Tab-separated table of C-alpha atoms in Angstrom:
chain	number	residue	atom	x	y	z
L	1	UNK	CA	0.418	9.565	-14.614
L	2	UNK	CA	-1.060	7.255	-12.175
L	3	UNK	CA	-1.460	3.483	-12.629
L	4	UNK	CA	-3.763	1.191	-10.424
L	5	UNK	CA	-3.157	-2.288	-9.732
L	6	UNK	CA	-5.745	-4.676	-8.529
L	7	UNK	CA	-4.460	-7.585	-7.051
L	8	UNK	CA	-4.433	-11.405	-4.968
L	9	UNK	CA	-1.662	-11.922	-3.201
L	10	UNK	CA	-1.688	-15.892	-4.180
L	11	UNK	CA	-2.471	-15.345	-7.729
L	12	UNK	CA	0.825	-16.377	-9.647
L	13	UNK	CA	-0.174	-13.746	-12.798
L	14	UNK	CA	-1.096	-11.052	-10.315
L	15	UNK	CA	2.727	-11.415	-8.692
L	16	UNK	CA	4.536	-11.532	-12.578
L	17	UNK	CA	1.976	-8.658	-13.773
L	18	UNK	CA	3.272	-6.334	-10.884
L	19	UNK	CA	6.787	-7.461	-12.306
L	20	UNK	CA	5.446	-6.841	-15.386
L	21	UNK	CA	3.781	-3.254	-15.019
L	22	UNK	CA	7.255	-2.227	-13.496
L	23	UNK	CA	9.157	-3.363	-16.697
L	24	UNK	CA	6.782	-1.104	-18.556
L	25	UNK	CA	7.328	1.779	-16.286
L	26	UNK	CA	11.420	1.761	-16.643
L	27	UNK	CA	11.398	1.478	-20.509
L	28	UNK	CA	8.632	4.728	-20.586
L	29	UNK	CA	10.191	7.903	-21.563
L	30	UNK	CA	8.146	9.564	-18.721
L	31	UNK	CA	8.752	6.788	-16.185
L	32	UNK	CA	9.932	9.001	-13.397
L	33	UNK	CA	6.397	11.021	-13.718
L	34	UNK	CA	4.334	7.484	-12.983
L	35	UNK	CA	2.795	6.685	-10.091
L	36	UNK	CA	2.100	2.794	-9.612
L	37	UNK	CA	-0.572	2.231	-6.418
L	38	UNK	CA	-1.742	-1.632	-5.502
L	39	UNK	CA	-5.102	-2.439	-4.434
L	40	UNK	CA	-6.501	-5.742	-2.903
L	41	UNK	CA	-8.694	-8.118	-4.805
L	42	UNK	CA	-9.443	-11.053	-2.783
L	43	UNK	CA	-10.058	-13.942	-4.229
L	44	UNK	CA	-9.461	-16.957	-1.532
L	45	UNK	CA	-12.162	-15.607	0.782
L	46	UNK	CA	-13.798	-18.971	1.085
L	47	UNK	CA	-10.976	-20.567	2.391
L	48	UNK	CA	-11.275	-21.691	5.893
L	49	UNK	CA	-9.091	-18.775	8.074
L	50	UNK	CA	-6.392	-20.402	9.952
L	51	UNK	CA	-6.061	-23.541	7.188
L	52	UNK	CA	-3.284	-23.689	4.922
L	53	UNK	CA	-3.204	-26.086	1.649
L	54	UNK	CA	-0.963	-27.150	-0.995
L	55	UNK	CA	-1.011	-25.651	-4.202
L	56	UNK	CA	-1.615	-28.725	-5.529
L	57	UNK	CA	-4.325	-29.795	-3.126
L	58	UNK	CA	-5.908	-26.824	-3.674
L	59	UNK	CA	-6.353	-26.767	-7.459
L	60	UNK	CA	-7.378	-30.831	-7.523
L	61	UNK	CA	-10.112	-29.551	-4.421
L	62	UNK	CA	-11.630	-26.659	-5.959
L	63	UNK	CA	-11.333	-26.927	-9.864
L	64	UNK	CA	-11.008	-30.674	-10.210
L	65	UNK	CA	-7.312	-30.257	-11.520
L	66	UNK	CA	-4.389	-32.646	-10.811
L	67	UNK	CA	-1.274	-34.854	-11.789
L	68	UNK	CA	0.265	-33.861	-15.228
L	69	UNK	CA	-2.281	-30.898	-16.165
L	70	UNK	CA	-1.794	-29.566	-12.505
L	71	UNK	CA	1.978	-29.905	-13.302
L	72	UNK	CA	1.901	-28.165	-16.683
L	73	UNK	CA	-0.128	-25.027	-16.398
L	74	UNK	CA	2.111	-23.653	-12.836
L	75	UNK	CA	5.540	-24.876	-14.075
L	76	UNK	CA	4.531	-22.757	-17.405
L	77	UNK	CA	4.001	-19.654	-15.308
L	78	UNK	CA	6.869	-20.672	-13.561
L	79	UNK	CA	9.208	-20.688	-16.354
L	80	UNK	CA	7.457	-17.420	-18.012
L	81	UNK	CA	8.387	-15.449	-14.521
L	82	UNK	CA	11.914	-16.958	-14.421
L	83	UNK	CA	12.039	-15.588	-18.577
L	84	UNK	CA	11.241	-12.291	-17.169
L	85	UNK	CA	13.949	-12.226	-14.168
L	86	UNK	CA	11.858	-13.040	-11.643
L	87	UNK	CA	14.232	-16.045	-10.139
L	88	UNK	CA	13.052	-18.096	-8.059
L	89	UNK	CA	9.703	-17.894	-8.670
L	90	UNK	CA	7.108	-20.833	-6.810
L	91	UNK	CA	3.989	-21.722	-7.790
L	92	UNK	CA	3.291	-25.125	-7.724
L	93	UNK	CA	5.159	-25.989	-4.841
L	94	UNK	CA	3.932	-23.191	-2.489
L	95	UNK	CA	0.965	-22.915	0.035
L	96	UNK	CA	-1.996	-21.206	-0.533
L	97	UNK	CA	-4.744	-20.289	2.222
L	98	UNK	CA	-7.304	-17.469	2.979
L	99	UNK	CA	-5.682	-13.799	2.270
L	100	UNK	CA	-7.818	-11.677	4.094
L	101	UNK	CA	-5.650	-10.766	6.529
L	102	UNK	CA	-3.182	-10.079	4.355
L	103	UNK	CA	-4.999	-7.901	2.428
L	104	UNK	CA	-6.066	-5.728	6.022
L	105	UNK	CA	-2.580	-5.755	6.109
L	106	UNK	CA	-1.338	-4.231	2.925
L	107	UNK	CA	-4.180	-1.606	3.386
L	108	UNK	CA	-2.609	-0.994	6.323
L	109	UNK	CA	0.840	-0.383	5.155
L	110	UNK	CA	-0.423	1.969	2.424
L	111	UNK	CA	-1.960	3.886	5.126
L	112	UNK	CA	1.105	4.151	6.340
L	113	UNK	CA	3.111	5.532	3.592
L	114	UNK	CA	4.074	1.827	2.569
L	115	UNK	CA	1.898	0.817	-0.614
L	116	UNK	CA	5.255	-0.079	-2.459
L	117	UNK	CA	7.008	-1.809	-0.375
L	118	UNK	CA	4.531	-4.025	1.299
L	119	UNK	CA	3.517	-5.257	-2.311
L	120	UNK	CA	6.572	-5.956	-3.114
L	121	UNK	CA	7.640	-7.558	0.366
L	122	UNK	CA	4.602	-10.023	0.402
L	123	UNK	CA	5.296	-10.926	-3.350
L	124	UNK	CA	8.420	-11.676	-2.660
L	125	UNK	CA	7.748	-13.413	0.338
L	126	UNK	CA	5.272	-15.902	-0.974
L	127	UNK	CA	6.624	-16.785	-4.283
L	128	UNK	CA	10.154	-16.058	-3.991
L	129	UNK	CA	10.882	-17.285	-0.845
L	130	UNK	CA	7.532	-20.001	-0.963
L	131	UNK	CA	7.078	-18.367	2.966
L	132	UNK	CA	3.148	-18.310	4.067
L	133	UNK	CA	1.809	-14.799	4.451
L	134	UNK	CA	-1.545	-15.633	5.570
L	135	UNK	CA	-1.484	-15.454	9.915
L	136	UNK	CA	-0.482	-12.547	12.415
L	137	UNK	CA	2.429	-13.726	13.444
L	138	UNK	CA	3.502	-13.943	9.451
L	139	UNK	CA	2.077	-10.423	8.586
L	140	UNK	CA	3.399	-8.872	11.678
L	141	UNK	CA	7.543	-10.631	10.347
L	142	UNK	CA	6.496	-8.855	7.057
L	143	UNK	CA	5.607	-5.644	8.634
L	144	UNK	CA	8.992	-5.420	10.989
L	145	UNK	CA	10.846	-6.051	7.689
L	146	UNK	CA	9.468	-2.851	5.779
L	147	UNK	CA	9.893	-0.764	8.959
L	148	UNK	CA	6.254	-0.996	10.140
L	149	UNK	CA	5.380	-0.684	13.751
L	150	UNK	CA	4.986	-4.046	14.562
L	151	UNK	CA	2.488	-3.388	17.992
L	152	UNK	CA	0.491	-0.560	15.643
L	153	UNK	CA	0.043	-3.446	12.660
L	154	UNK	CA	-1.221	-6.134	15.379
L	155	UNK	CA	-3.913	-3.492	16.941
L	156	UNK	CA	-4.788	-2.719	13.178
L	157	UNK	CA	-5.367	-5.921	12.144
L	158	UNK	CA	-6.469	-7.496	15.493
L	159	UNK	CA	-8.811	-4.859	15.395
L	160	UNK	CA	-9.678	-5.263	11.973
L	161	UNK	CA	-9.462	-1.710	11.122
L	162	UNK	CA	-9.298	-1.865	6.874
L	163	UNK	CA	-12.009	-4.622	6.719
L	164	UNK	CA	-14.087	-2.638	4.916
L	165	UNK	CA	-11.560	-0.697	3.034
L	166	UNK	CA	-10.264	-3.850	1.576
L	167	UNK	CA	-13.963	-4.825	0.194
L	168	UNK	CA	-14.465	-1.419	-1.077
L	169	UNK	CA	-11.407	-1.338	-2.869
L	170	UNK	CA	-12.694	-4.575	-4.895
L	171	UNK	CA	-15.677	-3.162	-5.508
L	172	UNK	CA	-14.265	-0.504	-7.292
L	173	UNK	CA	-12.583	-2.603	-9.429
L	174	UNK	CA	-15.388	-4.484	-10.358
L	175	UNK	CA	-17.182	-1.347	-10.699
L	176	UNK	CA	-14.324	-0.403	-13.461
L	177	UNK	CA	-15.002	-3.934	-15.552
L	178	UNK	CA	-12.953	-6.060	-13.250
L	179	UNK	CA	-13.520	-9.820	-13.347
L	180	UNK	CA	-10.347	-11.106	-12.003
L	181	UNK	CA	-6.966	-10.085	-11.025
L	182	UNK	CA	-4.606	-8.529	-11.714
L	183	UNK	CA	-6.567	-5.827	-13.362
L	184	UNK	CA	-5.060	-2.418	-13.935
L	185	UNK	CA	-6.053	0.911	-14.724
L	186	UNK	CA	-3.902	3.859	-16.173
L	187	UNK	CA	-5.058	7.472	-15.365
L	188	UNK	CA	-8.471	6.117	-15.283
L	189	UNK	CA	-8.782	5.799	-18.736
L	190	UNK	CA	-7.771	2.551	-19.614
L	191	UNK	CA	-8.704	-0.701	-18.145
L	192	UNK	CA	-6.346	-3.681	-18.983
L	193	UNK	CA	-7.222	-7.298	-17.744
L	194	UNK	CA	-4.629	-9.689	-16.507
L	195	UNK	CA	-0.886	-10.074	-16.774
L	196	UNK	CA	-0.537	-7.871	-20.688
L	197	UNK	CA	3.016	-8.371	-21.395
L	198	UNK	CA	5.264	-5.300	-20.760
L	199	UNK	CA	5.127	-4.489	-24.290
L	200	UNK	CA	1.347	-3.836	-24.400
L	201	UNK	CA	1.199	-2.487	-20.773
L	202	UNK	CA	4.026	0.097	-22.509
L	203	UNK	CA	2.194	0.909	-25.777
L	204	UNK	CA	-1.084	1.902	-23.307
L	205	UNK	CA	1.501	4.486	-21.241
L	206	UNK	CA	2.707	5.996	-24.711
L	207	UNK	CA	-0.880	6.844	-25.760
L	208	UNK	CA	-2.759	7.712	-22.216
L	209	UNK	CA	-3.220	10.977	-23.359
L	210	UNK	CA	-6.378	10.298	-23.710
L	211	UNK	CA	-9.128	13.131	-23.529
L	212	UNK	CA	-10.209	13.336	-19.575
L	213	UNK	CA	-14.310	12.639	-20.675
L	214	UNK	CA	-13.785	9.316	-22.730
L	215	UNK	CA	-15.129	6.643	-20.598
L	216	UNK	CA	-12.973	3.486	-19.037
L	217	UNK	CA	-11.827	1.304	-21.791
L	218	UNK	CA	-10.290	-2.192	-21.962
L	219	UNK	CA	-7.090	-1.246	-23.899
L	220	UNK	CA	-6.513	-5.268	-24.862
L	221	UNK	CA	-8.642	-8.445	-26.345
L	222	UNK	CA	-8.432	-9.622	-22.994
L	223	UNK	CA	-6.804	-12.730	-23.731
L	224	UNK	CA	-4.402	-11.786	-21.061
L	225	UNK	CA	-4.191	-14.299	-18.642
L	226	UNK	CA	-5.845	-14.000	-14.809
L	227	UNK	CA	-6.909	-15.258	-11.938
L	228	UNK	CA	-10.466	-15.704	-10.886
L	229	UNK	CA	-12.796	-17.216	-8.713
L	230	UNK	CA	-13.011	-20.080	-10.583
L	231	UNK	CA	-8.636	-20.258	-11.005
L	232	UNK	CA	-5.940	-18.708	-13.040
L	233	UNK	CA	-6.148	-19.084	-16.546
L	234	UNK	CA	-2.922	-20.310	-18.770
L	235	UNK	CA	-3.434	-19.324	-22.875
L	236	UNK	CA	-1.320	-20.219	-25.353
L	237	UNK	CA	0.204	-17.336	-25.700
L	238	UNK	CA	1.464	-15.232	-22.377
């Protein structure tokens, strides 16, 4: 069984879905026989490159949110992360900046054998440690860390040689019904939008054996929450 992830490295409910998905995976009866891949969804593209700004700057800048409300919806996530075992976990008090590069660099580590671990480096990077992952010099300390060549990652992304692989892989997702991240697919059968709580994302693995011609289809209401281009969502209910 394979399950695809698409992803933003900022987005707070693309970092606790990945936590998420893997919960799923260890309670499944077949877990061992899953195969979990991550795949870039940009979503800060606009962002100047080379510019870094606050969380909170960011949100009041771009969607007009700020003080109390600003304070409310990231601590929540905060605290829902922490719930889960994800400790620390920094949202609101974290940078955020354009993640192109970033993403040329985790297709670059799964071309290199490293999908895994450079997912779960840069997540753990950004909002467990609240370090910025968004220049060379920070991409090329992630990529000595999970064994990666360091000179061979600066020619990649100097040279900018996943560019395109990194805006094809979005457009597959959107191509598969995806409007924001995370969005994940299982077996290419079922498409589930934003952070579903381990509990869904586990009910879809127990009944993926689905026949091979039904078409792609959303296994939730899609009330789960996501991020978009227009910000993460925070429901009610998470």
């Amino acid at each position: 069984m394979k399950i695809d992830v698409w992803a933003e490295v900022t987005c707070p409910w693309c970092g606790l879905g990945s936590h998420r998905v893997d919960r799923a995976v260890e309670r499944f009866e077949h877990g061992d026989e899953v195969e979990v891949v991550h795949h870039s969804f940009p979503l800060s593209s606009s962002f100047p490159v080379g510019e870094t700004f606050s969380v909170r700057e960011a949100l009041l800048r771009r969607h007009g949110i700020g003080g109390s409300q600003a304070e409310a919806s990231t601590r929540r996530i905060e605290a829902l992360a922490e719930a889960e075992g994800l400790r620390p976990y920094r949202v609101l008090d974290n940078l955020v900046g354009n993640t192109d590069l970033a993403h040329e660099f985790l297709a670059h580590a799964s071309a290199e054998g490293k999908n895994r671990e450079a997912w779960d480096a840069i997540f753990r990077a950004y909002f467990g440690q609240a370090r910025p992952v968004f220049s060379l010099d920070d991409l090329l300390d992630l990529a000595q860390e999970i064994a990666l060549d360091r000179e061979g990652t600066r020619r990649a992304l100097t040279e900018h040689r996943y560019q395109r692989q990194v805006s094809d892989d979005a457009a597959r997702a959107q191509r598969l019904g995806a409007t924001g991240a995370p969005f994940i697919v299982v077996d290419d059968k079922y498409g589930i939008p934003g952070a579903q709580d381990s509990d869904g994302l586990l009910d879809v693995l127990r009944t993926a054996a689905w026949d091979a011609s039904h078409p792609l289809t959303l296994a939730t209401d899609g009330d789960a929450p996501v991020c978009g281009p227009d910000g993460c969502a925070v429901p009610a209910h998470s």
